């Protein structure tokens, strides 16, 4: 995983990362507010040596004292000191062990005795009691069997008594919230990375590019939800969606410089990726340029072209394939003065695979390619049925409509591509549907418009319809 992958993960999962971060901060705040406050009081002791008359003696005495301090710090939390304090204050030794600590500030001969307690007054009493007991114990240990503290080479002095604290040292609300934010952010980011690691749904061009290096010939956002709103109507406009289909047409025209693209199969990996809408709009856009187009609805399981274009399907592809009617009598014009005619699916048959794999279907496509400039075939999805793989061998190439909003999974796209590869079908490229195309701004946002609509965007030579 590189930096680009990390940035994509953050952009995709920022909401969940933010929510987990806020949850971490809220949890830290809640725990802090529910926790009992603890007070801390500190007593300070000074370690001194006896009989230092010269500078050399002072230096040696200071070094000697610093060497003794570490031992005195250990004695402060030992059984003799805590046992005496326990008897004096009536507090169990076990409890005192968790409340008392001692430390020596670096490069000093000071000892700080610190005591904590939910009661501020008790914390001060414990700290002072421990300090006093430690002074007495050190004097006793250093004197040995001799009487009088004056003979001890080192002495402890209680230089600062612990005072009753007015504010608790724990819990620290601001610190805990900050830790909660940091912990929540780390947890949220880790969760996002794990979800992306095991999530095979494809969202956007980058995810799809990780599966296949096939060219992306078109990219469309999800503007309409269903029905007629999905079909291009005002071709005189230069909206982003209309221009996106014109761009797809242009890409296909560049692939057809030698006149080899006569028929296009439009399919998808799974249902509901928008293949029928793409096929219909591509046919409309090609016809806009004066190209004679035949659109065939070969999805005999879930035909949709008739409802998208407002046509009848009582007569259609199945009627022609069964020999009950000719192609010329079965096609319907898609609007007045249009270069587009449509062969709807006809009645849904009980044996769609057999019909589409028949010799009659091959003859129909051959005749259609001789009679029209371009034939566009809307086929079933590749995953689950064999129809589109067989049809792909009868056309010039395949456009694979690929949903980029997360409904399609990596393994499904991989399977669809494998099916095309097994029959040696030519894949023209992908059409990304429901993609986040608004993130890449185009010329039209800045007012760069075509002065006049193109008069002819079709093939250089129009063929007469011979249906």
Tab-separated table of C-alpha atoms in Angstrom:
chain	number	residue	atom	x	y	z
A	1	UNK	CA	0.000	0.000	0.000
A	2	UNK	CA	1.472	3.344	-1.066
A	3	UNK	CA	0.623	6.927	-0.169
A	4	UNK	CA	-1.936	7.114	-2.964
A	5	UNK	CA	-3.819	4.143	-1.521
A	6	UNK	CA	-3.775	5.707	1.949
A	7	UNK	CA	-5.146	9.000	0.628
A	8	UNK	CA	-7.874	7.171	-1.289
A	9	UNK	CA	-8.820	5.235	1.840
A	10	UNK	CA	-9.072	8.423	3.903
A	11	UNK	CA	-11.182	10.141	1.232
A	12	UNK	CA	-13.477	7.136	0.996
A	13	UNK	CA	-13.787	6.382	4.720
A	14	UNK	CA	-13.426	9.836	6.237
A	15	UNK	CA	-16.915	9.748	7.734
A	16	UNK	CA	-16.282	6.519	9.654
A	17	UNK	CA	-12.818	7.726	10.699
A	18	UNK	CA	-14.341	10.949	12.011
A	19	UNK	CA	-17.134	9.124	13.846
A	20	UNK	CA	-14.702	6.728	15.541
A	21	UNK	CA	-12.465	9.659	16.489
A	22	UNK	CA	-15.402	11.508	18.044
A	23	UNK	CA	-16.456	8.322	19.816
A	24	UNK	CA	-12.960	8.026	21.278
A	25	UNK	CA	-13.081	11.604	22.528
A	26	UNK	CA	-16.578	11.125	23.975
A	27	UNK	CA	-15.564	7.881	25.687
A	28	UNK	CA	-12.527	9.526	27.240
A	29	UNK	CA	-14.658	12.401	28.472
A	30	UNK	CA	-17.276	10.062	29.912
A	31	UNK	CA	-14.719	7.915	31.725
A	32	UNK	CA	-13.041	11.039	33.077
A	33	UNK	CA	-16.266	12.538	34.396
A	34	UNK	CA	-17.273	9.255	36.024
A	35	UNK	CA	-13.882	8.678	37.650
A	36	UNK	CA	-13.274	9.621	41.264
A	37	UNK	CA	-10.839	12.525	41.622
A	38	UNK	CA	-7.443	11.875	43.154
A	39	UNK	CA	-5.393	14.474	45.060
A	40	UNK	CA	-1.605	14.480	45.358
A	41	UNK	CA	0.555	16.079	48.060
A	42	UNK	CA	4.366	16.202	48.126
A	43	UNK	CA	6.791	16.564	51.031
A	44	UNK	CA	10.415	17.482	50.306
A	45	UNK	CA	13.517	16.203	52.118
A	46	UNK	CA	17.106	17.418	51.924
A	47	UNK	CA	20.120	15.108	52.246
A	48	UNK	CA	23.156	16.714	53.945
A	49	UNK	CA	26.592	15.482	55.068
A	50	UNK	CA	28.242	16.361	58.355
A	51	UNK	CA	31.572	18.134	59.012
A	52	UNK	CA	32.401	19.547	55.581
A	53	UNK	CA	34.875	22.352	56.400
A	54	UNK	CA	36.755	22.732	53.110
A	55	UNK	CA	35.754	22.934	49.467
A	56	UNK	CA	37.158	19.480	48.863
A	57	UNK	CA	35.185	18.106	51.783
A	58	UNK	CA	32.046	19.748	50.423
A	59	UNK	CA	32.510	18.168	46.999
A	60	UNK	CA	33.186	14.780	48.496
A	61	UNK	CA	30.237	15.174	50.843
A	62	UNK	CA	27.924	16.126	47.993
A	63	UNK	CA	29.005	13.100	45.976
A	64	UNK	CA	28.562	10.903	49.038
A	65	UNK	CA	25.070	12.313	49.654
A	66	UNK	CA	23.983	11.712	46.063
A	67	UNK	CA	25.129	8.127	46.385
A	68	UNK	CA	23.017	7.726	49.522
A	69	UNK	CA	19.864	9.286	48.019
A	70	UNK	CA	18.968	6.253	45.879
A	71	UNK	CA	18.964	4.060	48.979
A	72	UNK	CA	16.811	6.520	50.924
A	73	UNK	CA	14.262	6.624	48.068
A	74	UNK	CA	13.927	2.853	48.353
A	75	UNK	CA	13.551	3.063	52.142
A	76	UNK	CA	10.688	5.575	51.748
A	77	UNK	CA	8.401	2.882	50.341
A	78	UNK	CA	9.790	0.034	52.432
A	79	UNK	CA	8.012	-1.979	55.104
A	80	UNK	CA	9.553	-0.180	58.119
A	81	UNK	CA	8.431	3.294	57.005
A	82	UNK	CA	5.012	2.257	55.692
A	83	UNK	CA	4.400	0.001	58.679
A	84	UNK	CA	4.983	2.880	61.088
A	85	UNK	CA	2.769	5.210	59.029
A	86	UNK	CA	0.084	2.516	58.909
A	87	UNK	CA	-0.009	2.329	62.692
A	88	UNK	CA	0.004	6.116	63.056
A	89	UNK	CA	-2.766	6.848	60.519
A	90	UNK	CA	-4.682	3.560	60.729
A	91	UNK	CA	-4.301	2.875	57.004
A	92	UNK	CA	-3.457	-0.641	55.746
A	93	UNK	CA	0.077	-1.103	54.433
A	94	UNK	CA	-1.283	-2.619	51.216
A	95	UNK	CA	-3.238	0.578	50.544
A	96	UNK	CA	-0.228	2.756	51.356
A	97	UNK	CA	1.893	0.905	48.805
A	98	UNK	CA	-0.440	2.117	46.084
A	99	UNK	CA	-0.540	5.662	47.422
A	100	UNK	CA	3.075	6.481	48.283
A	101	UNK	CA	5.987	7.077	45.923
A	102	UNK	CA	9.377	8.726	46.269
A	103	UNK	CA	11.821	10.104	43.733
A	104	UNK	CA	15.076	11.978	43.517
A	105	UNK	CA	15.081	14.923	41.090
A	106	UNK	CA	18.057	14.610	38.742
A	107	UNK	CA	21.394	16.039	39.915
A	108	UNK	CA	20.059	17.032	43.342
A	109	UNK	CA	20.225	15.728	46.914
A	110	UNK	CA	16.476	16.165	47.356
A	111	UNK	CA	13.850	13.497	47.903
A	112	UNK	CA	10.226	14.152	46.991
A	113	UNK	CA	7.750	11.998	48.888
A	114	UNK	CA	4.402	11.948	47.092
A	115	UNK	CA	1.121	10.587	48.408
A	116	UNK	CA	-2.201	10.310	46.590
A	117	UNK	CA	-5.703	9.917	47.951
A	118	UNK	CA	-9.307	10.745	47.069
A	119	UNK	CA	-9.136	12.962	50.176
A	120	UNK	CA	-6.782	15.928	49.786
A	121	UNK	CA	-6.208	16.203	53.528
A	122	UNK	CA	-5.341	12.529	53.811
A	123	UNK	CA	-2.798	12.786	50.976
A	124	UNK	CA	-0.974	15.591	52.837
A	125	UNK	CA	-1.019	13.654	56.134
A	126	UNK	CA	0.382	10.535	54.493
A	127	UNK	CA	3.177	12.432	52.692
A	128	UNK	CA	4.270	14.231	55.879
A	129	UNK	CA	4.075	11.050	57.961
A	130	UNK	CA	6.228	9.126	55.482
A	131	UNK	CA	8.751	11.986	55.357
A	132	UNK	CA	9.007	12.118	59.155
A	133	UNK	CA	9.371	8.342	59.464
A	134	UNK	CA	12.058	8.340	56.768
A	135	UNK	CA	14.048	11.050	58.590
A	136	UNK	CA	13.971	8.980	61.762
A	137	UNK	CA	14.852	5.738	60.012
A	138	UNK	CA	17.838	7.270	58.196
A	139	UNK	CA	19.163	8.772	61.407
A	140	UNK	CA	18.850	5.389	63.127
A	141	UNK	CA	20.505	3.487	60.291
A	142	UNK	CA	23.372	5.931	59.771
A	143	UNK	CA	24.170	6.145	63.524
A	144	UNK	CA	24.099	2.398	63.999
A	145	UNK	CA	24.380	1.595	67.698
A	146	UNK	CA	25.559	5.097	68.607
A	147	UNK	CA	23.295	7.484	70.336
A	148	UNK	CA	22.581	10.947	68.876
A	149	UNK	CA	21.941	11.987	65.296
A	150	UNK	CA	24.868	14.400	65.324
A	151	UNK	CA	27.358	11.558	64.791
A	152	UNK	CA	25.658	10.409	61.545
A	153	UNK	CA	27.724	11.164	58.416
A	154	UNK	CA	24.506	11.960	56.516
A	155	UNK	CA	21.292	13.485	57.744
A	156	UNK	CA	17.830	14.058	56.324
A	157	UNK	CA	15.936	17.273	56.872
A	158	UNK	CA	12.230	17.743	56.250
A	159	UNK	CA	12.556	21.070	54.401
A	160	UNK	CA	9.030	21.400	52.973
A	161	UNK	CA	5.895	19.898	54.385
A	162	UNK	CA	3.093	18.694	52.176
A	163	UNK	CA	0.089	21.011	52.044
A	164	UNK	CA	-3.532	20.111	51.390
A	165	UNK	CA	-4.138	20.285	47.583
A	166	UNK	CA	-7.203	22.184	46.399
A	167	UNK	CA	-7.413	20.680	42.906
A	168	UNK	CA	-7.232	17.013	41.912
A	169	UNK	CA	-4.303	15.871	39.804
A	170	UNK	CA	-6.361	13.070	38.290
A	171	UNK	CA	-8.335	12.647	36.153
A	172	UNK	CA	-6.984	15.267	33.722
A	173	UNK	CA	-9.933	16.052	31.459
A	174	UNK	CA	-8.101	17.877	28.663
A	175	UNK	CA	-5.291	15.318	28.530
A	176	UNK	CA	-7.696	12.381	28.506
A	177	UNK	CA	-9.809	13.900	25.736
A	178	UNK	CA	-6.683	14.478	23.670
A	179	UNK	CA	-5.633	10.869	24.224
A	180	UNK	CA	-9.149	9.775	23.270
A	181	UNK	CA	-8.965	11.786	20.048
A	182	UNK	CA	-5.569	10.335	19.146
A	183	UNK	CA	-6.627	6.796	20.038
A	184	UNK	CA	-9.930	7.148	18.195
A	185	UNK	CA	-8.209	8.516	15.096
A	186	UNK	CA	-5.716	5.650	15.078
A	187	UNK	CA	-8.492	3.105	15.588
A	188	UNK	CA	-10.625	4.711	12.877
A	189	UNK	CA	-7.759	4.819	10.413
A	190	UNK	CA	-6.772	1.216	11.169
A	191	UNK	CA	-10.380	0.096	10.762
A	192	UNK	CA	-10.624	1.931	7.442
A	193	UNK	CA	-7.457	0.265	6.169
A	194	UNK	CA	-8.717	-3.169	7.221
A	195	UNK	CA	-12.097	-2.590	5.590
A	196	UNK	CA	-10.425	-1.546	2.355
A	197	UNK	CA	-8.106	-4.518	2.591
A	198	UNK	CA	-10.946	-7.049	2.724
A	199	UNK	CA	-13.628	-5.068	0.859
A	200	UNK	CA	-13.758	-6.219	-2.773
A	201	UNK	CA	-16.386	-3.722	-3.893
A	202	UNK	CA	-15.241	-1.464	-6.728
A	203	UNK	CA	-15.617	2.246	-6.151
A	204	UNK	CA	-14.163	4.471	-8.790
A	205	UNK	CA	-11.585	4.324	-11.544
A	206	UNK	CA	-8.651	3.426	-9.280
A	207	UNK	CA	-10.319	0.278	-7.929
A	208	UNK	CA	-11.259	-0.852	-11.421
A	209	UNK	CA	-7.780	-0.093	-12.768
A	210	UNK	CA	-6.410	-2.490	-10.154
A	211	UNK	CA	-8.413	-5.304	-11.798
A	212	UNK	CA	-7.931	-4.557	-15.491
A	213	UNK	CA	-5.817	-2.336	-17.700
A	214	UNK	CA	-8.612	-2.036	-20.270
A	215	UNK	CA	-9.184	1.477	-21.587
A	216	UNK	CA	-11.967	3.586	-20.099
A	217	UNK	CA	-13.826	4.962	-23.121
A	218	UNK	CA	-16.586	6.728	-21.210
A	219	UNK	CA	-17.480	7.777	-17.714
A	220	UNK	CA	-20.919	8.793	-16.476
A	221	UNK	CA	-22.269	9.937	-13.149
A	222	UNK	CA	-25.605	8.759	-11.742
A	223	UNK	CA	-27.879	11.685	-12.521
A	224	UNK	CA	-31.285	10.094	-12.842
A	225	UNK	CA	-32.790	7.256	-10.893
A	226	UNK	CA	-34.862	5.351	-13.429
A	227	UNK	CA	-37.097	5.395	-16.458
A	228	UNK	CA	-37.236	7.997	-19.221
A	229	UNK	CA	-35.014	10.443	-17.339
A	230	UNK	CA	-32.048	8.210	-18.146
A	231	UNK	CA	-32.428	8.658	-21.893
A	232	UNK	CA	-30.877	11.630	-23.682
A	233	UNK	CA	-33.567	13.918	-25.061
A	234	UNK	CA	-32.208	17.373	-25.819
A	235	UNK	CA	-29.251	16.568	-28.042
A	236	UNK	CA	-28.896	20.239	-28.957
A	237	UNK	CA	-27.701	20.919	-25.422
A	238	UNK	CA	-24.101	20.603	-24.319
A	239	UNK	CA	-24.659	19.284	-20.830
A	240	UNK	CA	-21.939	17.262	-19.169
A	241	UNK	CA	-23.873	14.026	-19.641
A	242	UNK	CA	-24.570	14.639	-23.329
A	243	UNK	CA	-20.952	15.557	-23.947
A	244	UNK	CA	-19.804	12.419	-22.127
A	245	UNK	CA	-21.733	10.280	-24.622
A	246	UNK	CA	-20.337	12.322	-27.509
A	247	UNK	CA	-16.883	11.649	-26.125
A	248	UNK	CA	-17.643	7.922	-26.048
A	249	UNK	CA	-18.770	8.173	-29.672
A	250	UNK	CA	-15.546	9.957	-30.593
A	251	UNK	CA	-13.421	7.287	-28.926
A	252	UNK	CA	-15.232	4.591	-30.895
A	253	UNK	CA	-14.778	6.550	-34.127
A	254	UNK	CA	-11.030	6.721	-33.550
A	255	UNK	CA	-11.059	2.942	-33.159
A	256	UNK	CA	-12.889	2.698	-36.498
A	257	UNK	CA	-10.383	4.468	-38.730
A	258	UNK	CA	-10.177	1.379	-40.946
A	259	UNK	CA	-13.939	0.802	-40.967
A	260	UNK	CA	-13.682	-2.383	-38.933
A	261	UNK	CA	-16.156	-1.482	-36.190
A	262	UNK	CA	-19.529	-2.456	-37.615
A	263	UNK	CA	-21.198	-3.942	-34.550
A	264	UNK	CA	-20.862	-3.393	-30.807
A	265	UNK	CA	-22.041	-5.654	-28.011
A	266	UNK	CA	-22.910	-3.694	-24.861
A	267	UNK	CA	-22.829	-5.870	-21.758
A	268	UNK	CA	-22.013	-5.743	-18.054
A	269	UNK	CA	-20.789	-8.071	-15.352
A	270	UNK	CA	-23.965	-8.140	-13.253
A	271	UNK	CA	-27.510	-6.757	-13.576
A	272	UNK	CA	-28.379	-3.126	-12.811
A	273	UNK	CA	-25.076	-1.640	-13.962
A	274	UNK	CA	-26.749	0.500	-16.637
A	275	UNK	CA	-25.870	-1.411	-19.811
A	276	UNK	CA	-29.284	-0.961	-21.477
A	277	UNK	CA	-29.290	2.775	-20.799
A	278	UNK	CA	-25.748	3.040	-22.131
A	279	UNK	CA	-26.629	1.072	-25.267
A	280	UNK	CA	-29.686	3.241	-25.958
A	281	UNK	CA	-27.898	6.544	-25.386
A	282	UNK	CA	-24.893	5.465	-27.441
A	283	UNK	CA	-27.221	4.557	-30.311
A	284	UNK	CA	-28.977	7.925	-30.019
A	285	UNK	CA	-25.662	9.774	-29.999
A	286	UNK	CA	-24.330	7.884	-33.018
A	287	UNK	CA	-27.563	8.561	-34.908
A	288	UNK	CA	-27.214	12.262	-34.068
A	289	UNK	CA	-24.113	12.323	-36.278
A	290	UNK	CA	-26.015	10.923	-39.235
A	291	UNK	CA	-24.963	7.315	-38.761
A	292	UNK	CA	-27.558	4.710	-39.668
A	293	UNK	CA	-27.882	2.719	-36.433
A	294	UNK	CA	-29.740	-0.456	-35.538
A	295	UNK	CA	-30.219	-1.079	-31.815
A	296	UNK	CA	-31.041	-4.697	-30.933
A	297	UNK	CA	-32.378	-5.720	-27.523
A	298	UNK	CA	-30.823	-9.172	-27.097
A	299	UNK	CA	-31.405	-9.349	-23.350
A	300	UNK	CA	-34.162	-11.917	-23.640
A	301	UNK	CA	-34.361	-12.458	-19.891
A	302	UNK	CA	-34.909	-8.865	-18.755
A	303	UNK	CA	-35.559	-6.743	-21.857
A	304	UNK	CA	-35.561	-3.027	-21.186
A	305	UNK	CA	-34.946	-1.129	-24.427
A	306	UNK	CA	-38.655	-0.941	-25.277
A	307	UNK	CA	-39.567	0.694	-21.951
A	308	UNK	CA	-36.609	3.089	-22.122
A	309	UNK	CA	-37.520	4.323	-25.614
A	310	UNK	CA	-41.301	3.972	-25.348
A	311	UNK	CA	-41.612	1.253	-28.004
A	312	UNK	CA	-43.636	-1.924	-28.433
A	313	UNK	CA	-42.139	-5.373	-27.986
A	314	UNK	CA	-44.957	-7.602	-29.146
A	315	UNK	CA	-42.871	-8.045	-32.285
A	316	UNK	CA	-39.101	-8.100	-32.100
A	317	UNK	CA	-35.939	-10.210	-32.037
A	318	UNK	CA	-37.602	-13.468	-30.997
A	319	UNK	CA	-40.200	-13.061	-33.748
A	320	UNK	CA	-37.468	-12.645	-36.361
A	321	UNK	CA	-35.351	-15.533	-35.031
A	322	UNK	CA	-38.307	-17.926	-35.131
A	323	UNK	CA	-38.967	-16.956	-38.763
A	324	UNK	CA	-42.410	-15.486	-38.258
A	325	UNK	CA	-41.457	-12.047	-39.586
A	326	UNK	CA	-38.624	-10.377	-41.433
A	327	UNK	CA	-36.180	-7.849	-40.017
A	328	UNK	CA	-37.567	-5.004	-42.122
A	329	UNK	CA	-41.040	-5.494	-40.651
A	330	UNK	CA	-39.842	-5.924	-37.058
A	331	UNK	CA	-37.758	-2.760	-36.567
A	332	UNK	CA	-39.248	0.433	-35.158
A	333	UNK	CA	-37.988	3.988	-35.685
A	334	UNK	CA	-36.877	5.750	-32.514
A	335	UNK	CA	-38.555	9.090	-33.179
A	336	UNK	CA	-39.369	11.020	-36.353
A	337	UNK	CA	-36.580	11.727	-38.854
A	338	UNK	CA	-34.171	9.627	-36.827
A	339	UNK	CA	-31.275	7.589	-38.177
A	340	UNK	CA	-31.925	5.125	-35.368
A	341	UNK	CA	-34.176	2.095	-35.679
A	342	UNK	CA	-34.735	-0.435	-32.929
A	343	UNK	CA	-35.336	-4.158	-32.854
A	344	UNK	CA	-36.896	-4.797	-29.464
A	345	UNK	CA	-36.699	-8.172	-27.753
A	346	UNK	CA	-40.114	-9.430	-28.723
A	347	UNK	CA	-41.917	-11.916	-26.513
A	348	UNK	CA	-39.677	-13.325	-23.769
A	349	UNK	CA	-38.989	-16.963	-24.752
A	350	UNK	CA	-38.518	-19.993	-22.488
A	351	UNK	CA	-35.198	-20.814	-24.221
A	352	UNK	CA	-33.249	-17.547	-24.642
A	353	UNK	CA	-29.816	-19.201	-24.726
A	354	UNK	CA	-30.783	-21.520	-27.593
A	355	UNK	CA	-32.221	-18.660	-29.650
A	356	UNK	CA	-29.209	-16.389	-29.177
A	357	UNK	CA	-26.793	-19.217	-29.996
A	358	UNK	CA	-28.703	-20.263	-33.108
A	359	UNK	CA	-27.598	-19.937	-36.715
A	360	UNK	CA	-30.552	-17.599	-37.236
A	361	UNK	CA	-28.996	-15.110	-34.806
A	362	UNK	CA	-25.687	-15.257	-36.664
A	363	UNK	CA	-27.452	-14.669	-40.004
A	364	UNK	CA	-29.435	-11.789	-38.523
A	365	UNK	CA	-26.331	-10.009	-37.253
A	366	UNK	CA	-24.535	-10.551	-40.542
A	367	UNK	CA	-27.450	-9.089	-42.500
A	368	UNK	CA	-27.803	-6.176	-40.089
A	369	UNK	CA	-24.120	-5.265	-40.421
A	370	UNK	CA	-24.523	-5.217	-44.196
A	371	UNK	CA	-27.566	-2.953	-43.999
A	372	UNK	CA	-26.585	-0.468	-41.269
A	373	UNK	CA	-23.549	1.620	-40.506
A	374	UNK	CA	-23.460	0.428	-36.901
A	375	UNK	CA	-25.320	-2.320	-35.059
A	376	UNK	CA	-25.510	-2.053	-31.272
A	377	UNK	CA	-26.562	-5.149	-29.335
A	378	UNK	CA	-27.765	-4.932	-25.731
A	379	UNK	CA	-26.963	-8.305	-24.157
A	380	UNK	CA	-27.506	-9.941	-20.740
A	381	UNK	CA	-24.815	-9.608	-18.037
A	382	UNK	CA	-21.804	-11.904	-18.312
A	383	UNK	CA	-21.996	-13.356	-14.798
A	384	UNK	CA	-24.488	-16.194	-14.567
A	385	UNK	CA	-25.434	-16.746	-18.222
A	386	UNK	CA	-23.575	-17.815	-21.348
A	387	UNK	CA	-25.511	-15.645	-23.832
A	388	UNK	CA	-23.200	-12.602	-24.009
A	389	UNK	CA	-19.999	-14.626	-24.338
A	390	UNK	CA	-21.426	-16.390	-27.388
A	391	UNK	CA	-22.759	-13.163	-28.911
A	392	UNK	CA	-19.402	-11.456	-28.428
A	393	UNK	CA	-17.894	-13.685	-31.126
A	394	UNK	CA	-20.445	-12.425	-33.687
A	395	UNK	CA	-19.714	-8.702	-33.317
A	396	UNK	CA	-16.758	-6.398	-33.901
A	397	UNK	CA	-16.148	-5.884	-30.209
A	398	UNK	CA	-17.541	-5.436	-26.719
A	399	UNK	CA	-18.212	-2.427	-24.526
A	400	UNK	CA	-18.310	-3.533	-20.890
A	401	UNK	CA	-20.425	-1.237	-18.728
A	402	UNK	CA	-18.930	-1.241	-15.238
A	403	UNK	CA	-20.589	0.227	-12.183
A	404	UNK	CA	-18.203	2.317	-10.080
A	405	UNK	CA	-20.422	2.913	-7.046
A	406	UNK	CA	-19.617	-0.218	-5.039
A	407	UNK	CA	-22.324	-2.609	-6.230
A	408	UNK	CA	-19.849	-4.535	-8.399
A	409	UNK	CA	-17.198	-6.688	-6.756
A	410	UNK	CA	-13.662	-7.415	-7.889
A	411	UNK	CA	-14.285	-11.122	-8.431
A	412	UNK	CA	-17.375	-10.425	-10.560
A	413	UNK	CA	-15.509	-8.108	-12.921
A	414	UNK	CA	-12.631	-10.579	-13.091
A	415	UNK	CA	-15.038	-13.379	-14.012
A	416	UNK	CA	-16.693	-11.272	-16.738
A	417	UNK	CA	-13.333	-10.409	-18.283
A	418	UNK	CA	-12.302	-14.071	-18.171
A	419	UNK	CA	-15.469	-15.098	-20.041
A	420	UNK	CA	-14.663	-12.665	-22.840
A	421	UNK	CA	-11.057	-13.799	-22.917
A	422	UNK	CA	-12.013	-17.484	-23.160
A	423	UNK	CA	-13.942	-16.914	-26.404
A	424	UNK	CA	-11.279	-14.482	-27.694
A	425	UNK	CA	-13.747	-11.606	-27.855
A	426	UNK	CA	-12.363	-8.172	-28.635
A	427	UNK	CA	-12.864	-5.800	-25.707
A	428	UNK	CA	-13.073	-2.224	-26.955
A	429	UNK	CA	-12.974	-0.886	-23.420
A	430	UNK	CA	-14.964	-0.049	-20.326
A	431	UNK	CA	-17.741	2.422	-19.724
A	432	UNK	CA	-17.759	3.500	-16.088
A	433	UNK	CA	-21.238	4.166	-14.787
A	434	UNK	CA	-22.177	6.006	-11.596
A	435	UNK	CA	-18.636	7.308	-11.293
A	436	UNK	CA	-17.638	10.384	-9.317
A	437	UNK	CA	-16.830	12.372	-12.437
A	438	UNK	CA	-17.534	15.698	-10.749
A	439	UNK	CA	-14.105	15.575	-9.149
A	440	UNK	CA	-12.425	16.043	-12.513
A	441	UNK	CA	-13.638	19.352	-13.839
A	442	UNK	CA	-13.972	19.765	-17.575
A	443	UNK	CA	-13.827	22.613	-20.035
A	444	UNK	CA	-17.547	23.261	-19.863
A	445	UNK	CA	-17.468	24.350	-16.251
A	446	UNK	CA	-15.308	27.259	-17.347
A	447	UNK	CA	-17.565	28.264	-20.225
A	448	UNK	CA	-15.577	26.633	-23.041
A	449	UNK	CA	-18.427	25.789	-25.419
A	450	UNK	CA	-18.696	24.716	-29.050
A	451	UNK	CA	-19.855	27.644	-31.169
A	452	UNK	CA	-21.921	25.497	-33.542
A	453	UNK	CA	-23.206	21.948	-33.285
A	454	UNK	CA	-21.358	19.513	-35.546
A	455	UNK	CA	-23.075	18.896	-38.841
A	456	UNK	CA	-21.784	15.364	-39.315
A	457	UNK	CA	-20.090	13.257	-36.668
A	458	UNK	CA	-20.742	9.886	-38.237
A	459	UNK	CA	-18.600	7.767	-40.457
A	460	UNK	CA	-17.058	9.337	-43.516
A	461	UNK	CA	-19.321	7.319	-45.836
A	462	UNK	CA	-23.013	6.743	-45.150
A	463	UNK	CA	-24.371	3.412	-46.141
A	464	UNK	CA	-27.926	3.195	-47.424
A	465	UNK	CA	-30.242	1.042	-45.354
A	466	UNK	CA	-30.898	-2.244	-47.103
A	467	UNK	CA	-33.260	-3.987	-44.744
